Amino acid sequence: MTCAFGVTPESGARPAVRGTGFQVASRLGVTAVSPVRPYTVTFGSAGLKTRYTPYLTAAARQLREAGVRIRIGGGESVAADRCPPRGHIHYTQAYRPVRRGGYSLGLPCTAPPDGVAAGGVVTMDSEYFDGTWDIAPYKLRNTFVHELLHTLGLDHPNRDLDGDGTAGPYECVTGPGGVRPVMCSPNGGHRTPESAGRLTRFDLDGVRALLANAQRQGAG
Ligand SMILES: [Zn+2]
């Protein structure tokens, strides 16, 4: 978009919803992440907190460094198909939450006020943990982060790169070493033990765009 002499007002400017390697979940009404309000990760039980926290700490640190006020909280109960209290990102576990083996589900609370992410729910597939689904450790780490970023308003950045008319599975830009965004569908992210479970630079660009959108629209 070209603006003539900056006549577009600062407030009310259209949010950036896509860029290289990222896609904002504007289809779900989320276009921003608050740089001011806190986000708290909660868990369906104390046992899940113990099991899940190690998968989330590195990404939470990256998000804080990028300007998201996120912390790991404790257990709470949230009714099925309900949004948790505002700002809470609730992790729970169920057998095949999308009725497909090995798939987990992360959703933001849809259409939050001003499009500013207000939390959401992540349902991890129980099969990863009961031995019935064989998932590589790096892929599991990345799945935790992929679903977390869904709740903050990132969507799949798949694009029709080969020009066949559809943005297919794994059809995402790659960085050094062929690394796809962790938000790539059905999965992506770093594969090494040191880097799995971390946002790639594409995903960080997406988070920065979400934060900038909040500032652009003057929303907290
Ligand atoms: Zn996804």
PDB file of C-alpha atoms and ligand atoms in Angstrom:
ATOM      1  CA  MET A   1       0.000   0.000   0.000  1.00  0.00           C
ATOM      2  CA  THR A   2       1.293   3.445  -0.862  1.00  0.00           C
ATOM      3  CA  CYS A   3       0.338   6.375   1.320  1.00  0.00           C
ATOM      4  CA  ALA A   4       0.333   9.852  -0.160  1.00  0.00           C
ATOM      5  CA  PHE A   5       2.252  12.228   2.074  1.00  0.00           C
ATOM      6  CA  GLY A   6       1.337  10.378   5.208  1.00  0.00           C
ATOM      7  CA  VAL A   7      -2.286  11.414   5.116  1.00  0.00           C
ATOM      8  CA  THR A   8      -3.308   8.053   6.552  1.00  0.00           C
ATOM      9  CA  PRO A   9      -3.926   8.733  10.234  1.00  0.00           C
ATOM     10  CA  GLU A  10      -1.790   6.855  12.713  1.00  0.00           C
ATOM     11  CA  SER A  11      -4.777   5.586  14.640  1.00  0.00           C
ATOM     12  CA  GLY A  12      -7.139   3.454  12.610  1.00  0.00           C
ATOM     13  CA  ALA A  13      -4.410   2.437  10.195  1.00  0.00           C
ATOM     14  CA  ARG A  14      -4.895  -1.032   8.850  1.00  0.00           C
ATOM     15  CA  PRO A  15      -3.014  -3.713  10.748  1.00  0.00           C
ATOM     16  CA  ALA A  16      -0.298  -5.741   9.062  1.00  0.00           C
ATOM     17  CA  VAL A  17      -1.733  -9.228   8.724  1.00  0.00           C
ATOM     18  CA  ARG A  18       0.879 -11.074   6.716  1.00  0.00           C
ATOM     19  CA  GLY A  19       4.555 -11.029   5.944  1.00  0.00           C
ATOM     20  CA  THR A  20       7.346 -13.349   4.911  1.00  0.00           C
ATOM     21  CA  GLY A  21       6.832 -16.517   6.908  1.00  0.00           C
ATOM     22  CA  PHE A  22       3.960 -15.319   9.056  1.00  0.00           C
ATOM     23  CA  GLN A  23       0.206 -14.918   8.882  1.00  0.00           C
ATOM     24  CA  VAL A  24      -1.979 -13.116  11.413  1.00  0.00           C
ATOM     25  CA  ALA A  25      -5.235 -14.865  12.392  1.00  0.00           C
ATOM     26  CA  SER A  26      -7.414 -11.985  11.238  1.00  0.00           C
ATOM     27  CA  ARG A  27      -9.976 -14.576  10.015  1.00  0.00           C
ATOM     28  CA  LEU A  28     -10.608 -15.288  13.717  1.00  0.00           C
ATOM     29  CA  GLY A  29     -10.737 -11.600  14.584  1.00  0.00           C
ATOM     30  CA  VAL A  30      -7.311 -11.422  16.197  1.00  0.00           C
ATOM     31  CA  THR A  31      -4.926  -8.832  14.775  1.00  0.00           C
ATOM     32  CA  ALA A  32      -2.804  -7.727  17.727  1.00  0.00           C
ATOM     33  CA  VAL A  33      -1.039  -8.738  20.923  1.00  0.00           C
ATOM     34  CA  SER A  34      -1.056  -6.370  23.869  1.00  0.00           C
ATOM     35  CA  PRO A  35       2.369  -5.036  24.871  1.00  0.00           C
ATOM     36  CA  VAL A  36       0.849  -3.954  28.191  1.00  0.00           C
ATOM     37  CA  ARG A  37      -1.592  -6.530  29.507  1.00  0.00           C
ATOM     38  CA  PRO A  38      -0.268  -9.767  30.977  1.00  0.00           C
ATOM     39  CA  TYR A  39      -0.775 -13.209  29.458  1.00  0.00           C
ATOM     40  CA  THR A  40      -0.731 -16.194  31.797  1.00  0.00           C
ATOM     41  CA  VAL A  41      -0.360 -19.828  30.768  1.00  0.00           C
ATOM     42  CA  THR A  42      -2.560 -22.074  32.899  1.00  0.00           C
ATOM     43  CA  PHE A  43      -3.059 -25.826  32.958  1.00  0.00           C
ATOM     44  CA  GLY A  44      -5.948 -28.223  33.392  1.00  0.00           C
ATOM     45  CA  SER A  45      -4.251 -29.852  36.362  1.00  0.00           C
ATOM     46  CA  ALA A  46      -1.095 -29.735  38.460  1.00  0.00           C
ATOM     47  CA  GLY A  47       0.116 -32.842  36.671  1.00  0.00           C
ATOM     48  CA  LEU A  48      -0.210 -31.177  33.285  1.00  0.00           C
ATOM     49  CA  LYS A  49       1.633 -28.114  34.561  1.00  0.00           C
ATOM     50  CA  THR A  50       4.527 -30.337  35.586  1.00  0.00           C
ATOM     51  CA  ARG A  51       4.507 -32.204  32.292  1.00  0.00           C
ATOM     52  CA  TYR A  52       4.039 -29.219  29.981  1.00  0.00           C
ATOM     53  CA  THR A  53       6.075 -26.400  31.534  1.00  0.00           C
ATOM     54  CA  PRO A  54       9.464 -27.629  30.262  1.00  0.00           C
ATOM     55  CA  TYR A  55       8.113 -27.454  26.710  1.00  0.00           C
ATOM     56  CA  LEU A  56       7.078 -23.835  27.094  1.00  0.00           C
ATOM     57  CA  THR A  57       9.825 -22.066  29.009  1.00  0.00           C
ATOM     58  CA  ALA A  58      12.173 -21.300  26.091  1.00  0.00           C
ATOM     59  CA  ALA A  59       9.394 -19.909  23.914  1.00  0.00           C
ATOM     60  CA  ALA A  60       7.953 -17.877  26.795  1.00  0.00           C
ATOM     61  CA  ARG A  61      11.381 -16.324  27.323  1.00  0.00           C
ATOM     62  CA  GLN A  62      11.625 -15.430  23.627  1.00  0.00           C
ATOM     63  CA  LEU A  63       8.169 -13.884  23.743  1.00  0.00           C
ATOM     64  CA  ARG A  64       9.082 -11.788  26.791  1.00  0.00           C
ATOM     65  CA  GLU A  65      12.222 -10.600  25.025  1.00  0.00           C
ATOM     66  CA  ALA A  66      10.051  -9.573  22.068  1.00  0.00           C
ATOM     67  CA  GLY A  67       7.789  -7.552  24.381  1.00  0.00           C
ATOM     68  CA  VAL A  68       4.955  -9.923  25.313  1.00  0.00           C
ATOM     69  CA  ARG A  69       4.176  -9.943  29.032  1.00  0.00           C
ATOM     70  CA  ILE A  70       3.723 -13.710  29.293  1.00  0.00           C
ATOM     71  CA  ARG A  71       4.357 -15.932  32.275  1.00  0.00           C
ATOM     72  CA  ILE A  72       3.736 -19.544  33.253  1.00  0.00           C
ATOM     73  CA  GLY A  73       0.979 -19.772  35.849  1.00  0.00           C
ATOM     74  CA  GLY A  74      -0.725 -22.612  37.687  1.00  0.00           C
ATOM     75  CA  GLY A  75      -3.685 -24.930  37.339  1.00  0.00           C
ATOM     76  CA  GLU A  76      -7.257 -23.862  36.778  1.00  0.00           C
ATOM     77  CA  SER A  77     -10.392 -25.491  35.509  1.00  0.00           C
ATOM     78  CA  VAL A  78     -12.040 -24.180  32.378  1.00  0.00           C
ATOM     79  CA  ALA A  79     -15.310 -25.600  31.103  1.00  0.00           C
ATOM     80  CA  ALA A  80     -15.109 -27.391  27.756  1.00  0.00           C
ATOM     81  CA  ASP A  81     -15.672 -25.138  24.746  1.00  0.00           C
ATOM     82  CA  ARG A  82     -15.314 -22.026  26.893  1.00  0.00           C
ATOM     83  CA  CYS A  83     -12.716 -19.307  26.850  1.00  0.00           C
ATOM     84  CA  PRO A  84     -10.622 -19.030  29.986  1.00  0.00           C
ATOM     85  CA  PRO A  85     -10.514 -15.744  31.946  1.00  0.00           C
ATOM     86  CA  ARG A  86      -9.172 -12.871  29.884  1.00  0.00           C
ATOM     87  CA  GLY A  87      -5.455 -13.112  29.196  1.00  0.00           C
ATOM     88  CA  HIS A  88      -5.234 -16.785  30.134  1.00  0.00           C
ATOM     89  CA  ILE A  89      -3.812 -19.334  27.707  1.00  0.00           C
ATOM     90  CA  HIS A  90      -5.175 -22.614  28.955  1.00  0.00           C
ATOM     91  CA  TYR A  91      -3.458 -25.935  28.201  1.00  0.00           C
ATOM     92  CA  THR A  92      -5.375 -29.128  28.550  1.00  0.00           C
ATOM     93  CA  GLN A  93      -5.220 -32.646  27.124  1.00  0.00           C
ATOM     94  CA  ALA A  94      -7.665 -34.885  25.314  1.00  0.00           C
ATOM     95  CA  TYR A  95      -7.736 -37.848  22.970  1.00  0.00           C
ATOM     96  CA  ARG A  96      -7.587 -36.598  19.372  1.00  0.00           C
ATOM     97  CA  PRO A  97      -9.070 -33.112  19.867  1.00  0.00           C
ATOM     98  CA  VAL A  98      -9.465 -32.702  16.105  1.00  0.00           C
ATOM     99  CA  ARG A  99     -10.521 -36.348  15.636  1.00  0.00           C
ATOM    100  CA  ARG A 100      -7.297 -37.069  13.817  1.00  0.00           C
ATOM    101  CA  GLY A 101      -4.411 -39.078  15.197  1.00  0.00           C
ATOM    102  CA  GLY A 102      -1.425 -37.044  16.340  1.00  0.00           C
ATOM    103  CA  TYR A 103      -3.028 -33.635  15.908  1.00  0.00           C
ATOM    104  CA  SER A 104      -3.410 -31.063  18.674  1.00  0.00           C
ATOM    105  CA  LEU A 105      -5.549 -27.944  18.682  1.00  0.00           C
ATOM    106  CA  GLY A 106      -4.770 -24.351  19.602  1.00  0.00           C
ATOM    107  CA  LEU A 107      -7.362 -21.611  19.233  1.00  0.00           C
ATOM    108  CA  PRO A 108      -7.510 -17.998  20.339  1.00  0.00           C
ATOM    109  CA  CYS A 109     -10.655 -16.641  21.938  1.00  0.00           C
ATOM    110  CA  THR A 110     -12.265 -15.352  18.763  1.00  0.00           C
ATOM    111  CA  ALA A 111     -13.049 -11.722  18.002  1.00  0.00           C
ATOM    112  CA  PRO A 112     -11.620 -10.168  21.187  1.00  0.00           C
ATOM    113  CA  PRO A 113     -12.189  -6.408  21.745  1.00  0.00           C
ATOM    114  CA  ASP A 114     -10.084  -4.309  19.340  1.00  0.00           C
ATOM    115  CA  GLY A 115      -8.705  -7.545  17.898  1.00  0.00           C
ATOM    116  CA  VAL A 116      -6.206  -7.766  20.761  1.00  0.00           C
ATOM    117  CA  ALA A 117      -5.463 -11.372  21.681  1.00  0.00           C
ATOM    118  CA  ALA A 118      -7.232 -12.196  24.934  1.00  0.00           C
ATOM    119  CA  GLY A 119      -5.996 -15.747  25.464  1.00  0.00           C
ATOM    120  CA  GLY A 120      -7.245 -19.076  24.269  1.00  0.00           C
ATOM    121  CA  VAL A 121      -7.209 -22.811  24.707  1.00  0.00           C
ATOM    122  CA  VAL A 122      -4.690 -25.439  23.660  1.00  0.00           C
ATOM    123  CA  THR A 123      -5.751 -29.076  23.701  1.00  0.00           C
ATOM    124  CA  MET A 124      -2.806 -31.424  23.327  1.00  0.00           C
ATOM    125  CA  ASP A 125      -3.419 -34.882  21.901  1.00  0.00           C
ATOM    126  CA  SER A 126      -3.116 -37.409  24.725  1.00  0.00           C
ATOM    127  CA  GLU A 127      -1.620 -39.962  22.341  1.00  0.00           C
ATOM    128  CA  TYR A 128       1.808 -38.308  22.565  1.00  0.00           C
ATOM    129  CA  PHE A 129       2.001 -39.181  26.221  1.00  0.00           C
ATOM    130  CA  ASP A 130       0.471 -42.636  26.522  1.00  0.00           C
ATOM    131  CA  GLY A 131       2.793 -44.304  24.060  1.00  0.00           C
ATOM    132  CA  THR A 132       0.218 -44.843  21.328  1.00  0.00           C
ATOM    133  CA  TRP A 133       1.536 -42.120  19.012  1.00  0.00           C
ATOM    134  CA  ASP A 134       5.154 -42.048  17.994  1.00  0.00           C
ATOM    135  CA  ILE A 135       6.255 -38.425  17.753  1.00  0.00           C
ATOM    136  CA  ALA A 136       9.835 -37.226  17.469  1.00  0.00           C
ATOM    137  CA  PRO A 137      10.921 -35.175  20.499  1.00  0.00           C
ATOM    138  CA  TYR A 138      11.694 -32.095  18.388  1.00  0.00           C
ATOM    139  CA  LYS A 139       8.259 -32.293  16.790  1.00  0.00           C
ATOM    140  CA  LEU A 140       6.534 -32.494  20.145  1.00  0.00           C
ATOM    141  CA  ARG A 141       8.440 -29.457  21.406  1.00  0.00           C
ATOM    142  CA  ASN A 142       7.495 -27.515  18.298  1.00  0.00           C
ATOM    143  CA  THR A 143       3.858 -28.600  18.586  1.00  0.00           C
ATOM    144  CA  PHE A 144       3.593 -27.031  22.044  1.00  0.00           C
ATOM    145  CA  VAL A 145       4.881 -23.728  20.649  1.00  0.00           C
ATOM    146  CA  HIS A 146       2.853 -23.880  17.429  1.00  0.00           C
ATOM    147  CA  GLU A 147      -0.361 -24.166  19.455  1.00  0.00           C
ATOM    148  CA  LEU A 148       0.737 -21.433  21.875  1.00  0.00           C
ATOM    149  CA  LEU A 149       1.248 -19.016  18.998  1.00  0.00           C
ATOM    150  CA  HIS A 150      -2.204 -19.853  17.627  1.00  0.00           C
ATOM    151  CA  THR A 151      -3.701 -18.512  20.872  1.00  0.00           C
ATOM    152  CA  LEU A 152      -1.747 -15.274  20.460  1.00  0.00           C
ATOM    153  CA  GLY A 153      -3.105 -14.720  16.967  1.00  0.00           C
ATOM    154  CA  LEU A 154      -0.726 -16.351  14.518  1.00  0.00           C
ATOM    155  CA  ASP A 155      -2.163 -18.502  11.746  1.00  0.00           C
ATOM    156  CA  HIS A 156      -0.475 -20.896   9.325  1.00  0.00           C
ATOM    157  CA  PRO A 157       1.833 -19.038   6.914  1.00  0.00           C
ATOM    158  CA  ASN A 158       1.526 -21.650   4.151  1.00  0.00           C
ATOM    159  CA  ARG A 159       1.565 -20.083   0.681  1.00  0.00           C
ATOM    160  CA  ASP A 160       1.175 -21.353  -2.848  1.00  0.00           C
ATOM    161  CA  LEU A 161       4.898 -21.266  -3.556  1.00  0.00           C
ATOM    162  CA  ASP A 162       4.868 -23.772  -6.446  1.00  0.00           C
ATOM    163  CA  GLY A 163       2.019 -22.071  -8.268  1.00  0.00           C
ATOM    164  CA  ASP A 164      -0.293 -25.098  -8.356  1.00  0.00           C
ATOM    165  CA  GLY A 165      -3.173 -23.061  -6.996  1.00  0.00           C
ATOM    166  CA  THR A 166      -3.120 -24.261  -3.398  1.00  0.00           C
ATOM    167  CA  ALA A 167      -1.028 -23.603  -0.312  1.00  0.00           C
ATOM    168  CA  GLY A 168      -0.243 -27.201   0.518  1.00  0.00           C
ATOM    169  CA  PRO A 169       1.089 -28.949   3.598  1.00  0.00           C
ATOM    170  CA  TYR A 170       4.624 -27.832   4.488  1.00  0.00           C
ATOM    171  CA  GLU A 171       4.475 -25.215   1.705  1.00  0.00           C
ATOM    172  CA  CYS A 172       6.190 -22.460   3.655  1.00  0.00           C
ATOM    173  CA  VAL A 173       9.229 -20.264   3.215  1.00  0.00           C
ATOM    174  CA  THR A 174      12.434 -21.656   4.660  1.00  0.00           C
ATOM    175  CA  GLY A 175      15.364 -20.061   6.407  1.00  0.00           C
ATOM    176  CA  PRO A 176      18.939 -21.269   6.848  1.00  0.00           C
ATOM    177  CA  GLY A 177      19.127 -25.044   7.020  1.00  0.00           C
ATOM    178  CA  GLY A 178      15.705 -25.371   5.421  1.00  0.00           C
ATOM    179  CA  VAL A 179      13.954 -24.419   8.661  1.00  0.00           C
ATOM    180  CA  ARG A 180      10.275 -23.603   8.205  1.00  0.00           C
ATOM    181  CA  PRO A 181       8.314 -21.313  10.521  1.00  0.00           C
ATOM    182  CA  VAL A 182       7.115 -23.216  13.570  1.00  0.00           C
ATOM    183  CA  MET A 183       3.634 -22.054  12.492  1.00  0.00           C
ATOM    184  CA  CYS A 184       3.884 -23.932   9.182  1.00  0.00           C
ATOM    185  CA  SER A 185       1.072 -26.483   8.783  1.00  0.00           C
ATOM    186  CA  PRO A 186       1.005 -29.274   9.721  1.00  0.00           C
ATOM    187  CA  ASN A 187       4.274 -28.569  11.528  1.00  0.00           C
ATOM    188  CA  GLY A 188       7.562 -26.729  11.262  1.00  0.00           C
ATOM    189  CA  GLY A 189      10.315 -25.204  13.313  1.00  0.00           C
ATOM    190  CA  HIS A 190      13.841 -26.071  14.332  1.00  0.00           C
ATOM    191  CA  ARG A 191      14.829 -29.722  14.436  1.00  0.00           C
ATOM    192  CA  THR A 192      17.955 -29.679  16.558  1.00  0.00           C
ATOM    193  CA  PRO A 193      17.655 -30.523  20.257  1.00  0.00           C
ATOM    194  CA  GLU A 194      19.035 -27.086  21.236  1.00  0.00           C
ATOM    195  CA  SER A 195      16.643 -25.112  19.057  1.00  0.00           C
ATOM    196  CA  ALA A 196      13.453 -27.186  18.891  1.00  0.00           C
ATOM    197  CA  GLY A 197      10.647 -25.538  20.841  1.00  0.00           C
ATOM    198  CA  ARG A 198      11.834 -22.056  19.951  1.00  0.00           C
ATOM    199  CA  LEU A 199      10.256 -19.559  17.625  1.00  0.00           C
ATOM    200  CA  THR A 200      12.050 -19.110  14.309  1.00  0.00           C
ATOM    201  CA  ARG A 201      12.812 -15.625  13.105  1.00  0.00           C
ATOM    202  CA  PHE A 202       9.700 -15.815  10.900  1.00  0.00           C
ATOM    203  CA  ASP A 203       7.508 -16.459  13.916  1.00  0.00           C
ATOM    204  CA  LEU A 204       9.202 -13.672  15.862  1.00  0.00           C
ATOM    205  CA  ASP A 205       8.489 -11.317  12.964  1.00  0.00           C
ATOM    206  CA  GLY A 206       4.843 -12.335  13.276  1.00  0.00           C
ATOM    207  CA  VAL A 207       4.791 -11.644  17.011  1.00  0.00           C
ATOM    208  CA  ARG A 208       6.415  -8.257  16.459  1.00  0.00           C
ATOM    209  CA  ALA A 209       3.790  -7.447  13.834  1.00  0.00           C
ATOM    210  CA  LEU A 210       1.025  -8.357  16.311  1.00  0.00           C
ATOM    211  CA  LEU A 211       2.587  -6.091  18.953  1.00  0.00           C
ATOM    212  CA  ALA A 212       3.050  -3.273  16.438  1.00  0.00           C
ATOM    213  CA  ASN A 213      -0.577  -3.616  15.375  1.00  0.00           C
ATOM    214  CA  ALA A 214      -1.679  -2.998  18.979  1.00  0.00           C
ATOM    215  CA  GLN A 215       0.442   0.116  19.130  1.00  0.00           C
ATOM    216  CA  ARG A 216      -0.724   1.290  15.719  1.00  0.00           C
ATOM    217  CA  GLN A 217      -4.361   1.071  16.693  1.00  0.00           C
ATOM    218  CA  GLY A 218      -3.683   2.625  20.082  1.00  0.00           C
ATOM    219  CA  ALA A 219      -4.978  -0.455  21.837  1.00  0.00           C
ATOM    220  CA  GLY A 220      -3.516  -1.794  25.044  1.00  0.00           C
TER     221      GLY A 220
HETATM  222 ZN    ZN B   1      -1.820 -24.986  13.458  1.00  0.00          ZN
END
